[in-house]
C-alpha cells in the first residue's frame, strides 16, 4: 500500500477474467511465481501447503525445458513477487457500494465573512472538474483501462475518491444543520433544516441529497441494475419493454452543473441567514453551535 518510490516498478495488476484468481483447493493460496508446475502444466503444486491442484483449462500453458510456463513472463502473477489481483463479485458479500463523500461546510458568520465558506465550495467544484477530466481521459484511452476512474475503485488526482462512481453531498452548519436536495424533475434546490444539533441525523433519504458523479438519475441506475441481473440470470428481456431510462448515458458534466448550482444556493442561503441574524440578534440567543464530531458520525452512518 506504500507509494512507489522513484526508480521502482509499479505494482502490476493481474486480471484472470470472470473466473477470478487461481487458488489452491486446500489452503486457498493464490497462484504465484513460486509454485511448481507438473504434468506439462496440467497440474501445479502449491508452495504453501504442497497440495497438487489441477490447472483450469482457461489458464493452461505448456512448459519449457526448465519446467517453466511459456507464458510466465507475460503473466505478472508468475513473474513478479507482488501483484494486485482483480477480484470478482464472488469476493463480495453484498453488491459493491458506491463511494460516498459528504462535505460538512461551516456557514457561520465568521466563516462567510472570512471567505472560508466560498473557498471550500470552490474547492469542491474544482474536485468535480478533476473528476470530469479524468473521466474524459479514461473514455478516450488517455489514462483509463481496467480499474480506472469509471467503473473502477480508483479516483482522479485531486478528484473524488472512486472517480465517476462517487456520490457527493454537501451539508452546512451554523446554528443549525442544513441539508440540500436537488429535484431531478425541476432542478430546484431545497433546503432542509435539521434542528436537533445535539444528535443530528439525515432528515431526508441519502438519494435525495447525494449527487451522482456519473450524472445518472436514480431511476436509470435501478433500471440498469435490473437489466444486468436479468442478463446474469440468463433471462431474455424484450427490448420493447425496456424503460427508456436504461438508455440514459453517463453525463458527468450534468453532475458538475448540479454541484455548482448547489454551491451557489448554499452561499445565498448563508447570506440570508446572516442578514436575519443581524436584524434580530436576540432571536437566536442561547442557540448552541453544532458539534463537528457529531456531524462526522452522522455522515459515517450513511455508508453503513
Short mmCIF file of C-alpha atoms in Angstrom, two decimals:
data_model
loop_
_atom_site.label_atom_id
_atom_site.label_comp_id
_atom_site.label_asym_id
_atom_site.label_seq_id
_atom_site.Cartn_x
_atom_site.Cartn_y
_atom_site.Cartn_z
CA UNK A 1 0.00 0.00 0.00
CA UNK A 2 3.05 2.28 0.18
CA UNK A 3 3.72 4.85 -2.51
CA UNK A 4 6.03 3.70 -5.29
CA UNK A 5 9.49 5.15 -4.76
CA UNK A 6 11.47 6.77 -7.52
CA UNK A 7 13.07 4.12 -9.72
CA UNK A 8 10.75 1.35 -8.51
CA UNK A 9 8.49 -0.55 -10.86
CA UNK A 10 4.78 -0.04 -10.12
CA UNK A 11 2.72 -2.95 -8.85
CA UNK A 12 1.20 -4.83 -11.78
CA UNK A 13 -2.44 -5.85 -11.97
CA UNK A 14 -3.37 -9.50 -12.59
CA UNK A 15 -6.81 -9.86 -14.18
CA UNK A 16 -7.64 -13.53 -14.74
CA UNK A 17 -11.11 -12.92 -16.13
CA UNK A 18 -14.58 -13.74 -14.81
CA UNK A 19 -13.37 -16.89 -13.02
CA UNK A 20 -11.08 -14.86 -10.81
CA UNK A 21 -7.61 -15.75 -9.48
CA UNK A 22 -6.41 -19.37 -9.50
CA UNK A 23 -6.24 -20.61 -5.91
CA UNK A 24 -5.15 -23.73 -4.04
CA UNK A 25 -8.04 -26.03 -3.18
CA UNK A 26 -6.66 -26.75 0.29
CA UNK A 27 -5.16 -23.56 1.74
CA UNK A 28 -6.73 -21.06 -0.71
CA UNK A 29 -3.31 -19.66 -1.52
CA UNK A 30 -3.04 -17.74 -4.79
CA UNK A 31 -1.03 -18.98 -7.74
CA UNK A 32 2.33 -17.21 -7.76
CA UNK A 33 5.82 -17.28 -9.20
CA UNK A 34 7.00 -19.86 -6.64
CA UNK A 35 4.53 -22.68 -7.41
CA UNK A 36 5.79 -25.82 -9.15
CA UNK A 37 4.26 -26.91 -12.44
CA UNK A 38 3.72 -30.62 -13.13
CA UNK A 39 2.48 -32.86 -15.97
CA UNK A 40 3.43 -30.36 -18.68
CA UNK A 41 1.44 -27.62 -16.96
CA UNK A 42 -1.79 -29.53 -16.40
CA UNK A 43 -1.18 -29.53 -12.63
CA UNK A 44 0.52 -27.20 -10.17
CA UNK A 45 1.86 -27.72 -6.66
CA UNK A 46 1.14 -25.07 -4.06
CA UNK A 47 4.30 -23.66 -2.48
CA UNK A 48 2.43 -23.06 0.81
CA UNK A 49 0.88 -26.45 1.58
CA UNK A 50 2.29 -28.75 -1.20
CA UNK A 51 -1.22 -29.55 -2.44
CA UNK A 52 -1.25 -30.64 -6.11
CA UNK A 53 -4.05 -28.83 -7.97
CA UNK A 54 -5.50 -29.18 -11.46
CA UNK A 55 -4.79 -26.27 -13.78
CA UNK A 56 -8.00 -24.73 -15.17
CA UNK A 57 -8.30 -25.16 -18.93
CA UNK A 58 -8.58 -21.41 -19.38
CA UNK A 59 -5.28 -20.97 -17.55
CA UNK A 60 -3.28 -23.80 -19.14
CA UNK A 61 0.08 -23.32 -20.82
CA UNK A 62 2.74 -25.84 -21.78
CA UNK A 63 6.16 -25.88 -20.10
CA UNK A 64 9.65 -25.27 -21.43
CA UNK A 65 12.69 -27.48 -20.83
CA UNK A 66 13.27 -25.95 -17.38
CA UNK A 67 9.74 -26.61 -16.14
CA UNK A 68 8.55 -23.01 -16.52
CA UNK A 69 5.40 -21.98 -18.37
CA UNK A 70 5.95 -20.45 -21.79
CA UNK A 71 3.72 -17.51 -20.83
CA UNK A 72 5.26 -16.84 -17.41
CA UNK A 73 6.84 -13.55 -18.49
CA UNK A 74 3.50 -12.35 -19.83
CA UNK A 75 1.68 -13.00 -16.55
CA UNK A 76 2.51 -10.66 -13.65
CA UNK A 77 1.46 -13.22 -11.03
CA UNK A 78 4.01 -15.72 -12.39
CA UNK A 79 6.91 -13.34 -12.94
CA UNK A 80 6.73 -10.86 -10.04
CA UNK A 81 6.65 -11.17 -6.28
CA UNK A 82 3.94 -8.55 -5.71
CA UNK A 83 0.79 -8.16 -7.78
CA UNK A 84 -2.75 -6.86 -7.35
CA UNK A 85 -5.35 -9.49 -8.24
CA UNK A 86 -8.63 -8.28 -9.71
CA UNK A 87 -11.40 -9.87 -7.64
CA UNK A 88 -14.80 -10.95 -8.90
CA UNK A 89 -18.25 -10.44 -7.42
CA UNK A 90 -17.79 -13.74 -5.55
CA UNK A 91 -15.45 -11.88 -3.21
CA UNK A 92 -18.25 -9.54 -2.12
CA UNK A 93 -20.92 -10.44 0.42
CA UNK A 94 -23.09 -7.61 -0.97
CA UNK A 95 -23.17 -5.50 -4.13
CA UNK A 96 -20.20 -3.17 -4.42
CA UNK A 97 -21.19 0.10 -2.79
CA UNK A 98 -20.50 3.42 -4.43
CA UNK A 99 -18.05 5.63 -2.54
CA UNK A 100 -19.93 8.28 -0.54
CA UNK A 101 -18.32 11.67 0.13
CA UNK A 102 -20.16 14.20 2.31
CA UNK A 103 -18.62 17.64 2.77
CA UNK A 104 -19.57 19.39 6.02
CA UNK A 105 -19.14 23.14 5.43
CA UNK A 106 -19.11 25.90 8.04
CA UNK A 107 -21.53 28.70 7.08
CA UNK A 108 -21.32 30.71 10.30
CA UNK A 109 -20.83 34.48 10.13
CA UNK A 110 -17.03 34.36 10.70
CA UNK A 111 -16.62 31.64 8.05
CA UNK A 112 -18.67 33.50 5.45
CA UNK A 113 -17.08 36.89 6.10
CA UNK A 114 -13.54 35.48 6.01
CA UNK A 115 -14.18 33.75 2.69
CA UNK A 116 -13.70 30.25 4.13
CA UNK A 117 -17.14 29.05 3.05
CA UNK A 118 -16.75 30.21 -0.55
CA UNK A 119 -13.20 28.84 -0.77
CA UNK A 120 -14.39 25.45 0.48
CA UNK A 121 -17.25 25.31 -2.02
CA UNK A 122 -14.95 26.40 -4.86
CA UNK A 123 -12.54 23.62 -3.91
CA UNK A 124 -15.38 21.07 -4.07
CA UNK A 125 -16.30 22.25 -7.57
CA UNK A 126 -12.61 22.04 -8.56
CA UNK A 127 -12.62 18.41 -7.39
CA UNK A 128 -15.60 17.83 -9.67
CA UNK A 129 -13.62 19.32 -12.58
CA UNK A 130 -10.70 16.97 -11.85
CA UNK A 131 -13.08 14.00 -11.75
CA UNK A 132 -14.64 15.01 -15.09
CA UNK A 133 -11.23 15.46 -16.70
CA UNK A 134 -10.08 12.03 -15.55
CA UNK A 135 -13.37 10.51 -16.77
CA UNK A 136 -12.93 12.02 -20.22
CA UNK A 137 -9.31 10.83 -20.40
CA UNK A 138 -10.44 7.32 -19.49
CA UNK A 139 -13.09 7.38 -22.21
CA UNK A 140 -10.53 8.45 -24.85
CA UNK A 141 -7.91 5.96 -23.70
CA UNK A 142 -5.68 8.58 -22.16
CA UNK A 143 -5.48 7.12 -18.69
CA UNK A 144 -8.30 4.66 -18.18
CA UNK A 145 -8.41 0.92 -18.57
CA UNK A 146 -9.35 -1.73 -16.01
CA UNK A 147 -9.60 -0.31 -12.56
CA UNK A 148 -9.65 3.23 -13.93
CA UNK A 149 -11.82 6.15 -12.96
CA UNK A 150 -15.06 4.92 -14.47
CA UNK A 151 -16.41 1.68 -13.07
CA UNK A 152 -13.26 1.07 -11.02
CA UNK A 153 -12.22 1.83 -7.48
CA UNK A 154 -9.68 4.47 -8.36
CA UNK A 155 -10.04 8.22 -8.32
CA UNK A 156 -8.57 11.15 -10.18
CA UNK A 157 -5.67 13.09 -8.68
CA UNK A 158 -7.41 15.97 -6.94
CA UNK A 159 -10.81 14.44 -7.69
CA UNK A 160 -13.32 12.48 -5.66
CA UNK A 161 -12.38 9.04 -4.29
CA UNK A 162 -13.92 6.47 -6.60
CA UNK A 163 -14.00 8.84 -9.57
CA UNK A 164 -17.25 8.85 -11.51
CA UNK A 165 -18.70 6.16 -9.21
CA UNK A 166 -18.72 8.54 -6.25
CA UNK A 167 -21.80 10.05 -4.67
CA UNK A 168 -21.28 13.53 -3.29
CA UNK A 169 -23.28 15.60 -0.82
CA UNK A 170 -22.92 18.93 0.94
CA UNK A 171 -24.12 19.59 4.48
CA UNK A 172 -23.72 23.00 6.08
CA UNK A 173 -23.90 24.16 9.69
CA UNK A 174 -24.08 27.39 11.66
CA UNK A 175 -26.64 27.50 14.47
CA UNK A 176 -28.49 24.66 12.73
CA UNK A 177 -27.59 21.92 10.28
CA UNK A 178 -28.77 22.24 6.68
CA UNK A 179 -29.19 19.51 4.08
CA UNK A 180 -29.82 20.31 0.41
CA UNK A 181 -31.97 18.43 -2.07
CA UNK A 182 -31.96 18.92 -5.84
CA UNK A 183 -35.20 17.85 -7.50
CA UNK A 184 -34.50 15.72 -10.57
CA UNK A 185 -37.58 16.95 -12.42
CA UNK A 186 -37.14 20.73 -11.99
CA UNK A 187 -33.55 21.09 -10.81
CA UNK A 188 -34.77 23.23 -7.91
CA UNK A 189 -32.62 23.24 -4.77
CA UNK A 190 -34.49 22.85 -1.49
CA UNK A 191 -33.01 23.49 1.97
CA UNK A 192 -33.95 21.06 4.74
CA UNK A 193 -33.03 22.28 8.24
CA UNK A 194 -32.06 19.80 10.94
CA UNK A 195 -32.92 21.41 14.25
CA UNK A 196 -31.53 18.68 16.52
CA UNK A 197 -27.99 19.94 16.99
CA UNK A 198 -27.19 17.59 19.88
CA UNK A 199 -27.77 14.38 17.91
CA UNK A 200 -28.04 15.34 14.22
CA UNK A 201 -29.26 12.86 11.63
CA UNK A 202 -30.14 12.95 7.94
CA UNK A 203 -33.75 14.22 7.74
CA UNK A 204 -34.11 13.05 4.12
CA UNK A 205 -33.08 9.81 2.39
CA UNK A 206 -29.47 9.72 1.11
CA UNK A 207 -30.57 9.54 -2.54
CA UNK A 208 -32.24 12.94 -2.14
CA UNK A 209 -29.15 14.90 -1.12
CA UNK A 210 -26.29 12.81 -2.57
CA UNK A 211 -25.44 13.69 -6.17
CA UNK A 212 -24.19 11.01 -8.53
CA UNK A 213 -20.83 11.89 -10.06
CA UNK A 214 -21.76 9.91 -13.18
CA UNK A 215 -24.76 12.21 -13.75
CA UNK A 216 -27.31 9.38 -13.91
CA UNK A 217 -30.72 9.59 -12.29
CA UNK A 218 -31.72 7.12 -9.58
CA UNK A 219 -34.32 5.63 -11.93
CA UNK A 220 -31.71 4.95 -14.61
CA UNK A 221 -29.42 3.27 -12.10
CA UNK A 222 -32.19 0.97 -10.86
CA UNK A 223 -33.23 0.00 -14.40
CA UNK A 224 -29.65 -0.72 -15.43
CA UNK A 225 -29.16 -2.89 -12.33
CA UNK A 226 -32.32 -4.87 -13.11
CA UNK A 227 -31.25 -5.44 -16.72
CA UNK A 228 -27.78 -6.53 -15.63
CA UNK A 229 -29.22 -9.01 -13.14
CA UNK A 230 -31.57 -10.39 -15.81
CA UNK A 231 -28.62 -10.89 -18.17
CA UNK A 232 -26.61 -12.68 -15.47
CA UNK A 233 -29.58 -14.96 -14.75
CA UNK A 234 -29.98 -15.74 -18.46
CA UNK A 235 -33.41 -14.14 -18.63
CA UNK A 236 -34.42 -12.67 -22.00
CA UNK A 237 -35.71 -9.11 -21.86
CA UNK A 238 -37.82 -7.79 -24.74
CA UNK A 239 -36.20 -4.51 -25.92
CA UNK A 240 -39.68 -3.04 -26.45
CA UNK A 241 -40.40 -3.34 -22.73
CA UNK A 242 -37.17 -1.75 -21.56
CA UNK A 243 -37.59 1.51 -19.66
CA UNK A 244 -36.12 4.47 -21.60
CA UNK A 245 -34.09 5.32 -18.51
CA UNK A 246 -31.88 2.32 -19.29
CA UNK A 247 -30.51 4.16 -22.31
CA UNK A 248 -29.54 7.22 -20.32
CA UNK A 249 -25.87 7.96 -20.92
CA UNK A 250 -23.27 8.85 -18.32
CA UNK A 251 -23.05 12.63 -18.13
CA UNK A 252 -20.54 13.91 -15.59
CA UNK A 253 -20.98 17.44 -16.94
CA UNK A 254 -24.54 17.33 -15.56
CA UNK A 255 -23.13 16.48 -12.15
CA UNK A 256 -20.73 19.42 -12.30
CA UNK A 257 -23.60 21.79 -13.07
CA UNK A 258 -25.66 20.41 -10.19
CA UNK A 259 -22.76 20.79 -7.78
CA UNK A 260 -22.08 24.36 -8.87
CA UNK A 261 -25.79 25.20 -8.56
CA UNK A 262 -25.81 23.68 -5.08
CA UNK A 263 -22.75 25.71 -4.07
CA UNK A 264 -24.39 28.94 -5.23
CA UNK A 265 -27.55 28.08 -3.31
CA UNK A 266 -25.51 27.46 -0.16
CA UNK A 267 -23.91 30.92 -0.43
CA UNK A 268 -27.28 32.60 -0.97
CA UNK A 269 -28.82 30.71 1.95
CA UNK A 270 -25.88 31.58 4.22
CA UNK A 271 -26.16 35.27 3.30
CA UNK A 272 -29.89 35.32 4.11
CA UNK A 273 -29.27 33.65 7.47
CA UNK A 274 -26.59 36.20 8.36
CA UNK A 275 -28.90 39.07 7.38
CA UNK A 276 -31.68 37.66 9.55
CA UNK A 277 -29.28 37.21 12.46
CA UNK A 278 -28.07 40.81 12.14
CA UNK A 279 -31.63 42.15 12.01
CA UNK A 280 -32.80 40.23 15.09
CA UNK A 281 -29.76 39.06 17.08
CA UNK A 282 -31.73 38.31 20.24
CA UNK A 283 -33.97 35.81 18.47
CA UNK A 284 -31.01 33.44 18.13
CA UNK A 285 -29.72 33.86 21.67
CA UNK A 286 -28.98 30.69 23.57
CA UNK A 287 -28.60 28.51 20.45
CA UNK A 288 -25.67 26.15 20.74
CA UNK A 289 -23.32 25.54 17.82
CA UNK A 290 -23.39 22.09 16.26
CA UNK A 291 -20.67 19.59 17.12
CA UNK A 292 -18.50 18.75 14.11
CA UNK A 293 -17.76 15.36 15.64
CA UNK A 294 -21.48 14.62 15.75
CA UNK A 295 -21.83 15.64 12.10
CA UNK A 296 -18.97 13.33 11.10
CA UNK A 297 -20.62 10.48 12.96
CA UNK A 298 -23.90 11.16 11.17
CA UNK A 299 -22.13 11.19 7.80
CA UNK A 300 -20.34 7.92 8.60
CA UNK A 301 -23.72 6.35 9.35
CA UNK A 302 -24.76 6.83 5.70
CA UNK A 303 -22.30 4.22 4.49
CA UNK A 304 -23.33 1.56 6.99
#
